[in-house]
Structure formats: C-alpha cells, structure tokens
XYZ file of C-alpha atoms in Angstrom:
661
model
C 16.789 28.878 51.751
C 17.895 24.207 51.136
C 18.357 24.714 48.476
C 20.316 27.360 47.805
C 22.762 26.762 50.293
C 22.832 23.895 49.238
C 24.569 25.060 45.902
C 21.852 22.332 44.379
C 18.703 22.214 42.263
C 15.808 19.920 41.805
C 16.304 18.283 38.662
C 13.056 19.276 36.385
C 10.819 16.115 34.897
C 12.189 15.415 31.233
C 9.587 16.426 28.895
C 9.077 12.669 27.585
C 7.644 11.462 30.925
C 5.617 14.935 31.691
C 3.734 13.809 28.210
C 3.531 9.929 29.346
C 2.214 10.358 32.244
C -0.489 12.702 31.262
C -1.460 10.502 28.888
C -2.172 8.026 31.971
C -3.789 9.977 33.365
C -5.942 10.844 30.679
C -7.138 7.000 29.828
C -7.912 7.182 33.474
C -10.165 9.921 33.156
C -11.454 8.334 30.043
C -12.370 4.450 31.930
C -14.015 6.938 34.898
C -16.001 8.473 32.735
C -16.552 5.193 30.651
C -17.668 2.978 33.728
C -20.610 5.704 35.026
C -21.196 6.959 31.180
C -21.791 3.635 29.649
C -23.654 2.912 26.642
C -25.091 5.776 26.597
C -25.001 7.939 23.401
C -23.024 6.016 20.889
C -24.647 6.597 17.714
C -25.404 2.874 16.777
C -26.448 2.323 14.215
C -28.176 -1.216 12.809
C -26.482 -2.511 8.911
C -29.272 -1.924 7.482
C -29.202 1.438 8.516
C -29.776 4.473 6.731
C -28.460 8.379 6.953
C -30.223 11.457 5.768
C -26.600 11.537 4.233
C -26.064 8.818 3.343
C -29.546 8.545 1.330
C -28.243 12.093 0.026
C -25.905 10.266 -1.956
C -27.456 7.699 -2.854
C -29.884 10.502 -4.207
C -26.582 12.381 -5.740
C -26.383 8.690 -7.676
C -29.122 8.622 -8.720
C -29.359 12.366 -10.448
C -25.382 11.990 -11.395
C -26.951 7.777 -13.517
C -30.105 9.935 -15.336
C -27.966 12.836 -16.346
C -24.590 11.105 -17.125
C -25.371 11.758 -21.094
C -27.039 14.791 -21.055
C -24.730 16.979 -18.129
C -22.412 18.640 -20.305
C -19.723 18.150 -17.313
C -20.002 14.206 -17.922
C -20.640 14.616 -21.872
C -17.193 16.519 -22.520
C -15.184 16.046 -19.552
C -16.123 12.711 -17.466
C -17.578 10.521 -20.605
C -14.670 11.793 -22.563
C -11.607 10.291 -20.360
C -13.038 7.104 -19.359
C -13.339 6.539 -23.355
C -9.799 7.450 -23.371
C -9.407 5.061 -20.553
C -11.457 1.846 -21.468
C -9.870 2.810 -25.471
C -6.469 2.278 -23.905
C -7.416 -0.582 -21.971
C -9.888 -2.513 -25.341
C -7.066 -2.005 -27.435
C -3.777 -3.556 -24.798
C -6.186 -5.975 -23.425
C -6.927 -7.274 -27.472
C -3.316 -7.391 -27.948
C -2.528 -9.652 -25.199
C -5.889 -11.165 -23.011
C -9.588 -10.840 -25.006
C -9.848 -12.093 -28.510
C -11.733 -9.066 -30.781
C -14.159 -9.458 -32.887
C -12.912 -11.065 -35.623
C -10.745 -13.423 -33.956
C -11.198 -15.800 -31.132
C -7.701 -15.405 -29.743
C -6.154 -12.715 -29.625
C -3.978 -11.119 -31.407
C -0.594 -11.853 -29.811
C -0.541 -15.475 -27.876
C 1.017 -16.938 -24.678
C 3.639 -18.556 -26.972
C 4.289 -14.907 -28.283
C 3.467 -13.444 -25.038
C 6.237 -15.640 -23.046
C 8.561 -14.026 -25.441
C 8.149 -10.193 -24.881
C 8.408 -10.821 -21.896
C 11.178 -13.096 -21.975
C 13.001 -11.063 -24.450
C 12.173 -7.337 -22.752
C 13.758 -8.869 -19.323
C 16.803 -9.872 -21.141
C 17.255 -6.155 -21.995
C 16.492 -4.433 -19.773
C 17.774 -6.638 -16.945
C 19.900 -9.523 -17.628
C 19.957 -13.618 -18.566
C 19.012 -14.180 -15.255
C 15.475 -11.587 -14.513
C 14.370 -12.979 -19.061
C 14.628 -16.968 -17.083
C 12.257 -15.808 -13.926
C 10.197 -14.020 -16.571
C 10.239 -17.240 -19.432
C 8.864 -19.640 -16.420
C 7.105 -16.799 -14.271
C 4.536 -16.546 -17.502
C 4.963 -20.212 -17.855
C 3.863 -20.812 -14.829
C 0.135 -19.334 -15.041
C -0.622 -21.556 -18.362
C 0.384 -24.514 -15.490
C -2.179 -22.419 -13.924
C -4.810 -21.912 -16.114
C -4.739 -18.874 -14.907
C -3.541 -17.106 -18.640
C -5.993 -15.217 -18.843
C -6.964 -13.836 -15.774
C -3.277 -13.039 -15.930
C -3.167 -11.883 -18.933
C -6.486 -9.862 -17.633
C -4.572 -8.287 -14.646
C -1.193 -7.491 -16.943
C -2.746 -5.338 -19.700
C -4.519 -2.994 -16.999
C -1.693 -2.336 -15.081
C 0.896 -1.860 -18.259
C -2.805 0.251 -19.128
C -2.530 2.873 -15.825
C 1.085 2.780 -15.467
C 1.557 4.255 -18.813
C -0.641 6.782 -17.498
C 0.156 7.214 -14.479
C 4.647 7.570 -15.874
C 2.984 10.253 -18.984
C 1.734 12.234 -15.820
C 4.028 11.535 -12.862
C 6.971 11.247 -14.513
C 7.173 15.562 -15.885
C 4.811 16.508 -12.837
C 7.105 15.417 -10.751
C 10.270 16.761 -13.056
C 8.743 20.142 -12.975
C 8.063 19.644 -8.817
C 12.353 19.298 -8.205
C 13.522 21.372 -10.137
C 11.016 24.190 -8.164
C 10.258 25.319 -4.975
C 7.263 26.670 -4.816
C 5.619 23.707 -7.121
C 7.267 21.257 -4.796
C 5.348 22.827 -1.961
C 2.271 22.653 -3.245
C 2.197 19.343 -4.529
C 3.538 17.758 -1.053
C 0.865 17.917 0.545
C -1.719 16.269 -1.955
C 0.808 12.781 -2.739
C 0.548 13.175 1.684
C -2.784 12.804 1.404
C -3.008 10.440 -1.296
C -0.831 8.137 -0.242
C -2.166 8.155 3.697
C -5.782 6.644 1.791
C -6.210 3.194 1.853
C -6.657 1.813 -1.890
C -10.667 0.898 -0.423
C -11.169 4.349 -0.367
C -9.903 5.755 -3.749
C -13.453 2.814 -6.125
C -16.211 4.833 -4.778
C -15.963 7.549 -5.400
C -14.578 6.862 -8.729
C -17.233 5.056 -8.942
C -19.563 7.086 -9.281
C -18.185 8.966 -12.185
C -16.914 6.731 -13.967
C -19.414 3.756 -13.945
C -18.262 -0.013 -12.622
C -15.986 -1.604 -15.113
C -12.315 -1.894 -16.176
C -11.612 2.244 -16.763
C -12.626 2.648 -13.834
C -10.502 0.304 -12.233
C -8.203 1.583 -14.679
C -8.342 5.558 -13.046
C -8.701 3.818 -9.501
C -5.473 2.015 -10.077
C -3.777 4.871 -11.724
C -4.654 7.624 -8.949
C -2.963 5.553 -6.582
C 0.032 4.812 -8.433
C 0.682 7.779 -9.541
C 2.069 9.458 -6.658
C 5.277 7.200 -6.034
C 6.823 8.008 -9.228
C 5.943 12.222 -8.528
C 7.635 11.923 -5.114
C 10.418 9.518 -6.399
C 11.375 11.647 -9.281
C 10.826 15.432 -7.900
C 13.728 13.712 -5.200
C 16.171 12.173 -7.689
C 15.929 15.472 -9.427
C 16.960 17.192 -6.299
C 19.758 14.975 -5.676
C 21.332 15.870 -8.029
C 24.189 17.858 -6.331
C 24.304 21.888 -6.702
C 27.782 22.306 -7.538
C 27.339 19.838 -10.526
C 24.383 22.452 -11.605
C 25.994 24.544 -11.112
C 28.992 24.562 -13.947
C 26.950 23.351 -16.673
C 24.681 26.504 -16.612
C 28.793 28.737 -16.020
C 29.366 26.878 -19.404
C 26.105 28.213 -21.017
C 23.362 25.175 -21.113
C 19.719 26.171 -20.887
C 17.905 24.865 -18.972
C 16.403 22.444 -20.442
C 19.956 21.518 -22.314
C 20.624 20.999 -17.678
C 17.450 18.846 -17.291
C 18.236 16.381 -20.658
C 21.969 16.774 -20.145
C 22.461 16.747 -16.130
C 19.742 15.909 -14.580
C 17.895 13.726 -16.136
C 20.894 11.407 -16.917
C 22.131 11.525 -12.968
C 19.231 10.810 -10.936
C 18.265 7.663 -13.900
C 18.967 4.804 -11.698
C 16.268 6.823 -9.418
C 13.858 7.148 -11.355
C 13.971 4.805 -12.775
C 12.728 2.115 -9.324
C 9.796 4.703 -8.905
C 8.444 3.411 -12.345
C 9.393 -0.094 -9.978
C 7.442 1.513 -6.990
C 4.544 2.889 -9.507
C 4.026 -0.344 -11.213
C 4.194 -2.427 -8.059
C 1.365 0.747 -6.725
C 0.122 -1.077 -10.020
C -0.473 -4.268 -9.369
C -1.650 -3.750 -6.333
C -4.222 -1.688 -6.555
C -5.330 -2.866 -9.868
C -6.070 -6.621 -7.690
C -8.159 -4.802 -4.810
C -10.312 -3.319 -7.717
C -11.825 -6.461 -8.832
C -15.316 -4.801 -6.110
C -15.324 -2.358 -9.246
C -15.484 -5.672 -11.522
C -12.350 -5.270 -12.858
C -11.094 -8.195 -15.090
C -8.989 -10.294 -14.249
C -7.019 -12.848 -10.738
C -8.121 -9.583 -8.294
C -11.901 -11.022 -9.070
C -10.259 -15.440 -9.623
C -9.721 -13.708 -5.821
C -12.438 -12.042 -4.622
C -15.331 -14.380 -5.618
C -13.048 -17.684 -4.271
C -13.156 -15.385 -0.593
C -16.624 -14.412 -0.811
C -17.164 -18.209 -0.961
C -14.065 -19.031 1.940
C -12.306 -21.011 -1.354
C -9.007 -21.639 -0.053
C -8.401 -23.562 -2.566
C -8.945 -21.265 -5.492
C -7.953 -17.914 -3.398
C -4.438 -19.774 -3.291
C -4.238 -20.541 -6.814
C -4.896 -17.438 -7.922
C -3.437 -15.479 -5.497
C -0.333 -17.363 -6.499
C -0.343 -15.769 -9.692
C -0.635 -11.945 -8.025
C 2.679 -13.433 -6.143
C 4.953 -14.272 -8.697
C 3.037 -11.640 -10.675
C 4.502 -9.042 -7.913
C 7.732 -10.854 -8.118
C 9.097 -11.193 -11.765
C 7.689 -6.775 -12.031
C 9.806 -6.116 -9.396
C 12.040 -7.925 -10.431
C 12.440 -7.595 -13.765
C 12.517 -2.974 -13.221
C 15.114 -3.740 -10.518
C 17.722 -4.773 -12.529
C 16.968 -2.018 -14.936
C 17.742 0.387 -12.436
C 20.890 -1.546 -12.010
C 21.837 -2.076 -15.151
C 21.195 1.777 -15.866
C 23.302 2.790 -13.172
C 25.681 0.499 -15.108
C 25.646 1.816 -18.907
C 28.137 4.475 -17.599
C 31.340 1.955 -17.233
C 30.387 -0.656 -20.649
C 32.463 -3.726 -19.216
C 34.735 -5.847 -21.866
C 31.729 -8.717 -22.785
C 29.578 -5.619 -23.652
C 29.754 -5.260 -27.110
C 28.347 -9.158 -27.642
C 25.207 -6.980 -26.162
C 24.757 -6.028 -28.868
C 24.382 -9.089 -32.017
C 22.605 -11.081 -29.484
C 19.970 -8.615 -28.707
C 19.473 -8.142 -32.128
C 19.212 -12.181 -32.800
C 16.986 -11.675 -29.525
C 15.009 -9.534 -31.333
C 14.757 -11.645 -34.103
C 14.023 -14.675 -32.524
C 10.651 -12.482 -30.795
C 9.370 -11.174 -33.586
C 8.945 -14.721 -34.722
C 6.994 -15.847 -31.435
C 4.877 -13.634 -32.049
C 4.029 -14.334 -35.489
C 3.570 -17.376 -35.110
C 1.102 -16.731 -31.382
C -0.927 -14.947 -34.191
C -1.310 -16.431 -37.050
C -1.213 -20.307 -35.438
C -4.114 -21.490 -32.294
C -2.021 -24.035 -30.896
C 0.354 -21.003 -30.307
C -1.509 -18.542 -29.837
C -4.274 -21.177 -26.679
C -1.856 -22.240 -23.854
C -1.155 -26.000 -24.300
C -3.266 -27.827 -21.171
C -6.224 -27.692 -18.890
C -4.599 -25.902 -15.435
C -3.442 -29.304 -14.544
C -0.250 -27.228 -11.982
C -3.458 -24.847 -10.978
C -6.034 -27.888 -10.135
C -3.212 -29.736 -8.043
C -1.998 -26.919 -6.363
C -5.827 -26.121 -5.260
C -6.329 -29.419 -4.681
C -3.275 -29.445 -2.230
C -4.396 -25.575 -0.666
C -7.346 -27.412 0.461
C -5.687 -30.106 2.212
C -2.894 -28.616 3.611
C -6.158 -26.781 5.049
C -8.222 -29.408 5.676
C -5.384 -30.636 8.634
C -4.001 -27.626 9.885
C -7.959 -27.158 10.804
C -8.694 -30.936 12.123
C -4.840 -30.962 14.002
C -4.020 -27.200 14.335
C -7.319 -25.856 14.862
C -6.715 -26.062 19.526
C -3.696 -23.557 18.865
C -4.929 -21.568 16.307
C -8.756 -20.952 18.271
C -6.731 -20.149 21.694
C -4.456 -18.152 20.335
C -7.337 -16.582 18.276
C -9.770 -16.273 21.996
C -7.035 -15.344 23.926
C -6.504 -11.853 22.157
C -9.619 -11.394 20.768
C -10.886 -11.896 25.025
C -8.129 -10.019 26.546
C -7.662 -6.955 24.500
C -9.544 -6.559 21.452
C -12.822 -6.970 22.571
C -11.984 -4.767 25.677
C -10.696 -2.525 23.745
C -13.397 -2.292 21.031
C -15.996 -1.827 23.919
C -14.613 1.103 26.101
C -14.420 2.906 21.959
C -17.576 2.128 20.901
C -19.823 1.796 24.273
C -17.721 5.415 24.948
C -19.694 8.225 24.041
C -18.998 9.299 21.390
C -18.584 12.973 23.013
C -16.161 11.036 24.969
C -13.842 9.206 22.529
C -14.435 12.354 20.953
C -12.342 14.797 23.784
C -10.309 11.753 24.546
C -8.769 11.727 21.029
C -8.500 14.652 20.461
C -6.245 15.120 24.192
C -3.837 12.511 22.446
C -3.445 14.296 20.210
C -2.618 17.369 21.866
C -0.033 15.885 24.311
C 1.091 13.874 21.933
C 1.434 15.964 17.892
C 0.703 19.851 19.526
C -1.587 21.477 19.125
C -2.328 21.207 14.861
C -2.500 17.361 15.571
C -5.791 18.194 18.034
C -7.619 20.609 15.617
C -7.022 18.223 12.699
C -8.901 15.177 15.568
C -10.994 17.525 17.050
C -11.819 18.013 12.140
C -11.451 14.716 11.774
C -14.465 13.341 15.055
C -17.119 16.120 13.555
C -16.725 14.678 10.555
C -16.866 11.301 11.088
C -20.001 12.373 13.495
C -21.598 13.773 10.187
C -20.596 10.596 8.152
C -23.026 8.133 10.276
C -21.257 5.832 10.446
C -19.641 6.542 14.163
C -20.126 3.066 15.873
C -18.636 1.854 12.518
C -15.618 3.762 13.100
C -14.495 3.269 16.291
C -15.326 -0.967 16.038
C -12.631 -0.015 13.045
C -9.975 2.443 15.057
C -9.842 0.019 17.976
C -8.773 -3.407 15.484
C -6.464 -0.840 13.351
C -4.951 -0.008 16.809
C -4.265 -3.688 17.822
C -2.890 -4.620 15.167
C -0.260 -2.000 15.205
C 0.619 -2.701 19.282
C 1.601 -6.050 17.494
C 2.957 -5.137 14.997
C 5.372 -2.628 17.223
C 6.905 -5.503 18.602
C 7.347 -7.326 15.844
C 9.075 -4.803 14.081
C 10.012 -3.425 17.186
C 11.532 -6.727 18.007
C 13.259 -7.595 14.664
C 14.461 -4.091 13.438
C 16.584 -4.331 16.382
C 18.192 -7.452 15.417
C 18.869 -6.390 11.906
C 20.014 -2.676 13.041
C 22.773 -4.762 15.850
C 23.728 -7.271 13.699
C 24.714 -7.157 10.324
C 25.122 -10.782 8.740
C 20.203 -10.900 10.353
C 19.610 -7.591 7.125
C 21.262 -9.771 5.562
C 19.289 -12.434 5.970
C 16.188 -11.398 6.855
C 16.474 -7.927 4.370
C 15.380 -10.177 1.237
C 12.838 -11.180 2.850
C 10.708 -8.192 3.375
C 11.793 -5.980 0.513
C 9.868 -9.599 -0.893
C 7.220 -9.175 0.582
C 6.231 -6.207 0.696
C 5.525 -6.224 -3.280
C 2.574 -8.749 -2.382
C -0.963 -7.039 -2.663
C -2.554 -7.003 0.712
C -5.235 -9.571 -0.918
C -2.685 -11.888 -0.602
C -2.649 -11.996 2.568
C -5.847 -13.006 3.601
C -5.647 -16.953 2.034
C -2.893 -18.396 4.399
C -4.888 -17.203 7.684
C -8.000 -17.387 6.337
C -7.180 -21.119 6.338
C -5.786 -21.726 9.559
C -8.379 -19.097 11.471
C -11.211 -18.958 9.301
C -13.794 -16.296 8.856
C -13.351 -13.629 12.106
C -12.009 -10.167 12.264
C -9.024 -12.043 14.346
C -7.933 -13.612 10.285
C -7.746 -9.556 9.577
C -5.674 -8.673 12.222
C -3.381 -11.192 12.237
C -2.918 -10.269 8.494
C -3.057 -6.501 8.537
C -0.335 -7.953 11.092
C 2.213 -10.244 8.794
C 1.303 -6.730 5.838
C 2.317 -3.912 7.444
C 4.843 -5.531 9.842
C 8.304 -5.525 7.005
C 8.005 -1.531 6.585
C 8.525 -1.150 10.478
C 11.601 -4.237 10.528
C 12.821 -1.758 8.352
C 11.870 1.241 9.758
C 13.708 0.466 13.216
C 16.292 -1.490 11.642
C 17.687 0.996 9.813
C 16.833 3.581 12.642
C 19.417 1.665 15.732
C 21.692 0.748 12.610
C 20.970 5.409 12.410
C 22.544 5.386 16.000
C 26.709 6.482 16.577
C 29.770 4.118 16.946
C 30.802 6.167 19.089
C 27.747 6.552 20.793
C 27.480 2.550 21.475
C 30.831 2.764 22.763
C 31.575 5.189 24.815
C 27.740 2.893 26.267
C 29.879 -0.722 26.226
C 32.996 0.721 27.700
C 30.878 2.067 30.924
C 30.323 -1.704 31.677
C 25.813 -1.052 29.554
C 25.294 -5.101 28.848
C 23.458 -5.699 25.337
C 19.592 -5.266 27.523
C 21.058 -2.447 28.946
C 22.951 -0.624 25.431
C 19.159 -1.454 23.832
C 16.879 -0.017 26.304
C 19.254 3.199 27.848
C 20.520 3.908 24.283
C 19.730 2.678 20.752
C 15.923 2.290 20.520
C 15.357 5.963 22.474
C 18.728 8.119 20.073
C 16.275 6.645 17.707
C 13.057 7.692 18.922
C 11.930 9.406 15.542
C 12.293 6.451 13.970
C 9.696 4.131 16.032
C 7.220 7.191 15.620
C 8.209 6.694 12.083
C 7.589 3.731 12.462
C 3.785 3.896 14.199
C 2.840 6.344 11.551
C 3.575 3.791 8.606
C 2.134 0.569 10.212
C -1.454 2.137 10.873
C -1.034 3.302 7.024
C -0.413 -0.155 6.195
C -2.425 -1.598 9.172
C -6.255 0.455 8.323
C -5.309 -0.680 4.650
C -5.557 -4.423 5.311
C -8.337 -4.298 8.575
C -11.144 -2.273 5.900
C -9.686 -5.571 3.043
C -10.566 -7.810 5.935
C -13.519 -6.393 5.859
C -13.581 -9.200 3.442
C -13.936 -12.043 6.035
C -15.243 -10.999 8.277
C -13.806 -7.846 10.543
C -17.365 -6.312 8.743
C -17.732 -2.521 10.086
C -15.723 0.280 7.491
C -14.904 -2.415 5.512
C -17.999 -4.320 5.177
C -20.243 -1.185 4.853
C -17.517 -0.120 1.993
C -17.408 -3.516 0.464
C -22.058 -4.587 0.572
C -22.089 -1.003 -0.447
C -20.617 -1.818 -4.105
C -22.940 -4.761 -4.368
C -25.627 -3.646 -2.480
C -27.742 -0.242 -4.433
C -29.481 0.976 -1.808
C -26.221 1.100 0.409
C -23.475 2.578 -2.406
C -24.488 6.146 -1.117
C -23.417 3.896 3.341
C -20.345 3.271 1.326
C -19.241 6.714 0.747
C -19.815 7.224 3.471
C -17.862 4.303 5.129
C -15.018 5.869 2.679
C -15.058 9.732 3.562
C -14.685 8.064 7.123
C -11.854 5.597 6.105
C -10.028 8.576 5.097
C -10.869 11.107 8.151
C -8.826 7.793 10.265
C -6.000 7.598 8.570
C -5.881 11.289 8.037
C -5.885 11.565 11.689
C -3.676 8.233 12.281
C -0.638 10.419 10.096
C -1.173 13.174 11.081
C -0.799 12.822 14.803
C 2.009 10.767 14.338
C 3.672 13.180 11.516
C 3.343 15.819 14.628
C 4.441 13.173 16.918
C 7.862 12.493 15.112
C 8.467 16.313 13.938
C 7.922 16.851 18.342
C 10.915 13.740 18.854
C 13.650 14.698 16.785
C 13.034 18.727 17.173
C 16.255 19.485 18.326
C 16.356 19.783 22.937
C 16.344 23.730 23.352
C 15.476 25.033 19.894
C 12.262 26.584 18.506
C-alpha cells in the first residue's frame, strides 16, 4: 500500500477540531430545521396567562397563608425561626437605625455610630482604614440617607452574624473531614450557582414578605463563601505541621485550636470578607421583598426611572461596600502581622485604650443628646448629587443619544434579535435537542443528561419562551463578556504593569452590588433589555478578566521563551501558545461569566429586560402572579444549573491530560 510503502501515516484530526466540526454541523442543521418549522410548537404564553402549575403554586401559597397559625410545622419551626431572626434584626435596628418604643431616636445616634465604626476599623486594621470608615459613614448623613444606610447595615450585620455562626463551624468540619466535604461541596455548588433573585420567592412562601425573610435570604446566600473558604483554609495547612502536633500528643481539639485555626486565620478572615460582600449584595436585592434600606430607595427610583435618586442611593451602597471591604481586608492583613510584632506595637495598646474611651463617650453623647443622635442638616449633598446626576443624564441623552442609540440598535438588530428569534420561534423540542447535543459534544454524557432534565423541567414550568428570551440575552452578554475578558485578560497576563494598574479597579468593581450597575446605563440607554445586557457585561467582566489573566500568566515561561526563540511574533505567541495552553482558564472564565450574567440579566427585569426577570418581579408585586413568579425563579435555577454543568464538564475535558482516562 502507498501509505505503508512510504512509511508515513495520516495524522489524526485533533479532538478539539472534531468537536468544532460537530458543533458547526449541529448549528447548521438547527438553522435548516428552523427555516422549515419556524413558529410551530413554541409554547408561547401571554404575560397575564397562567398554567396549571402556576395556579397550583398560588393555591399552595394561599393554603400556607391560611394554615400559618395552625399548622404545627409553622407553629414550631418556620414561625420560630422567623421570630428569632426578626428579634435579632429588630434589636440591631433599634441600636442604630430605628427608634425603639419610648424614644424619638435609636439607642446609638450618628455620632456614636461614626465613632464606633472608626474605632473598630482602627482596631482591626489601621488608621488609614479608620479614616476611610469615618469619612464613609459621615458621607451617608451628608447624602440625607443616614437611616436608610443604617437599616442596610443592620440587616447586613444580622445576616452575617448568623451566617458565620453556621458557616465557620461547618467549614471547619468540612475541612477536617473528607466525607463531610464530599457531602457539602455539591450543595455549596448548587447554592452559588443560583442567581440572587431565586432565593427570594420560596423564602417568602414560608417566612412572609418583610425584613425577616430578607435577612434569611441574605444569610442563606452569604453562608456558602464562609463554609467553602474556611474548609479550604483548614485543608491548606501543611500535613507535616498537623502530623508534628499529633506526634507531640495534641488531641483533635488542641490541634484545631492551637494549629489549624491560627495557621488559617488570614484565609478565614478573607472568607468573612466575602460573606459580608455577598450579604450586602443580597440585602439590596431583598428590597423586592420589602427589606428596608438603600436597596428600597434604588428599586423605587429604578421603577420610576428617577436616575438622580437611584444614583445617590447607589453611591451610598458603593461607599458602604468599599468601607466594609477595606476594613475586613485590613483585618486579614493584620491577623497575619500579629505573628511578627514590630517596635511600634507597644504604643498600640494604650492608644487603643484611649480610643475605646473616646468611642464610649461618643456613644453616650449620641444616646443622651438629640444633636448627637440626629445627623445635622437635611442632606444637601445628596440633593446636589442627585441634581448633578439628572443634569448629566439629560446632557447625555441630548448629546450622546445618537451614539448610544446607534450602538444599541446595531447590536440589537444584528445579534440579539436574530438569536432570540432562533430560540423563541424554533419548536421547543428542536431547541431542547440542540441544547442536549451541545451538552454532549462539549461536556459529555453527564452534561447531556443534565441538559435533558433541565429542558424537561423548563417545559414543565410553562415559561419556555420567557426562558429562551432570557437565554438569548444571557448568551449575547456572555459573548461580549468573553471578548472583553480575553482582550483585557491577555494584556494583564502578559504585562505585570498592566496587571498592577487594572487589578485594583477590578477588585473594587467586584464589591459593588449588581443594582448599582443599572443606574449609569439606564441614563445612557433608557429602559430596555439592552440596558440590562450592557450592565451584565460590566458586572461580569472583572471576574473573567482576572481568570484569563491568571491562566495566561500560568503558561510556563520556558514554553514562551522557546516560542519566542523560534521566531513567533506577539500575535502568534498569544494565539498559538498562551491562549491554547490556558484553555482551562478560558472555559472557567466562561462558566463564571455565564453565572454572573444570568444573575444580572434577571435583575435587569427592573429596567425593561422582560422575560423571567419581569416574571419574578411581577410575582412579588401582584398576588395573582405569585405562582408564575415562583415558576420563573425555578426556570432561572434550571438555566443556571444547565450552564454550570456543561461549562464545568467542558473545563474538565479541556484540562484533562491527553491519553489518560
């Protein structure tokens, strides 16, 4: 034979090229069948229509409401939990935000709160962080948002306290027991996959709408980071250190308290940081179920398209996020430095003692005198900020509308509308088969099975078309996120200077709650689904940039040097070496981008994104649509689980060593 005679063999086609060819074939077949079957079996449902499942959810809600004070499960379990949480929240609110019975002001007024915030920040961090905290809390009063800010702080602290009381012990247990870790990890994965909106509807079913439900939703959302990071910190302690302690006769409890916890203290404090950030994000979103505070101001302003008020309240949320983030980050750094005392530390004790006395005096003054309890002034700075934001909005709409509307119309016409039409006008079974086939090609049989289950349940929710509309917005936003993330991430990964310049901004962007991102784009693009998409891109881009940058930086320097020595230019080096060798990071970035985008696109239901986001919001505000909103929350979970499993399986396939099983 010719091949045998020449001693050569045909090179097999690389697996990734075969996958690309199969994916292209699936898409082409989908387009052909779409052209033939367009508009058939689309499972369309009007905005006011309900399915039997939605009515059943409404009936369950009514039944629970009728039996809430007679059913033993509620009398001795759910109502008791609600009572405990409500008591805790009320206690914290009476301290700093809401006047208790018999007093015109809270127990601790503005002067005491500012003093305590400054002192705690100094004790946990340093004097720079203390100045930031004092300035930030004073700014809330100048904005005219003192009580709203304190309500947000009270709910956040209440939720964080309970989340840490549960999360840190569970994380320690998971860190010390592989069996517990195997059980806990899938639950944490599922909880962190769900967008923030999804926690609200089922919890209101059992705990009613109000601050208690908002706090419970917040602590459920904020607990997973505490568990996961604590477990990681415990497992990261060197095994040799643990073995040395045990060989010296340490008991399990002594090993935990004398070795594991002290050596993992900084990481645990960073877990507290992430828990606080997650809680603050969730507290603002929980305004949809009547949580008091800054979130309610933002929601009301967004619903009335009042950009100035939304900007003022959103800025307060950003300031609070920055202050809490800097304080906990500084606390993590100080927890590491306590092992290496410096010469100046001898003065720190007396100074902290004097600071404690000053803070106590300020608390007494704010408890006793009205001038120290009620923030002086009437929020003139806040009105000026709102007025300036309205002025800028008007200027942007007058002078930039041509550009912004052009960008919106081009992307909507050329990308969003065609893809949404393909998803919503295809027969449901055809789109479902395509999703399962893509899951099989990209992630394997397990991902395909997950896609099949999720597709079936999505049909069962009765919101297939709304789910496909949300899927279209999510896919387009994720595509834009990855284009931006790869571009900036490669730049950061290749340049240490670029990384030092850009990364602090990305870190700051990740502490801001999602509501905040809607405000500037509402001013630029008006209320539309495109506004939600752009806000989702900006919200999700930081995490993808950092993951891509870390992946590119992780490519061995010897490989880069070899490619450079072989004559590769910058473009060839990036496209032929660094990006292919960081495929695992790219898939992980896509996974995280999808989850972040899905969360934000749903939040965009407040500014005209429609689809599942609108269904959830309408379910909270209109009693007859509660069941539909609950079904929409379930549909969001299903989309998130499907995206997460396919991309995680794809990441596992990408990073697997060729030739191994």
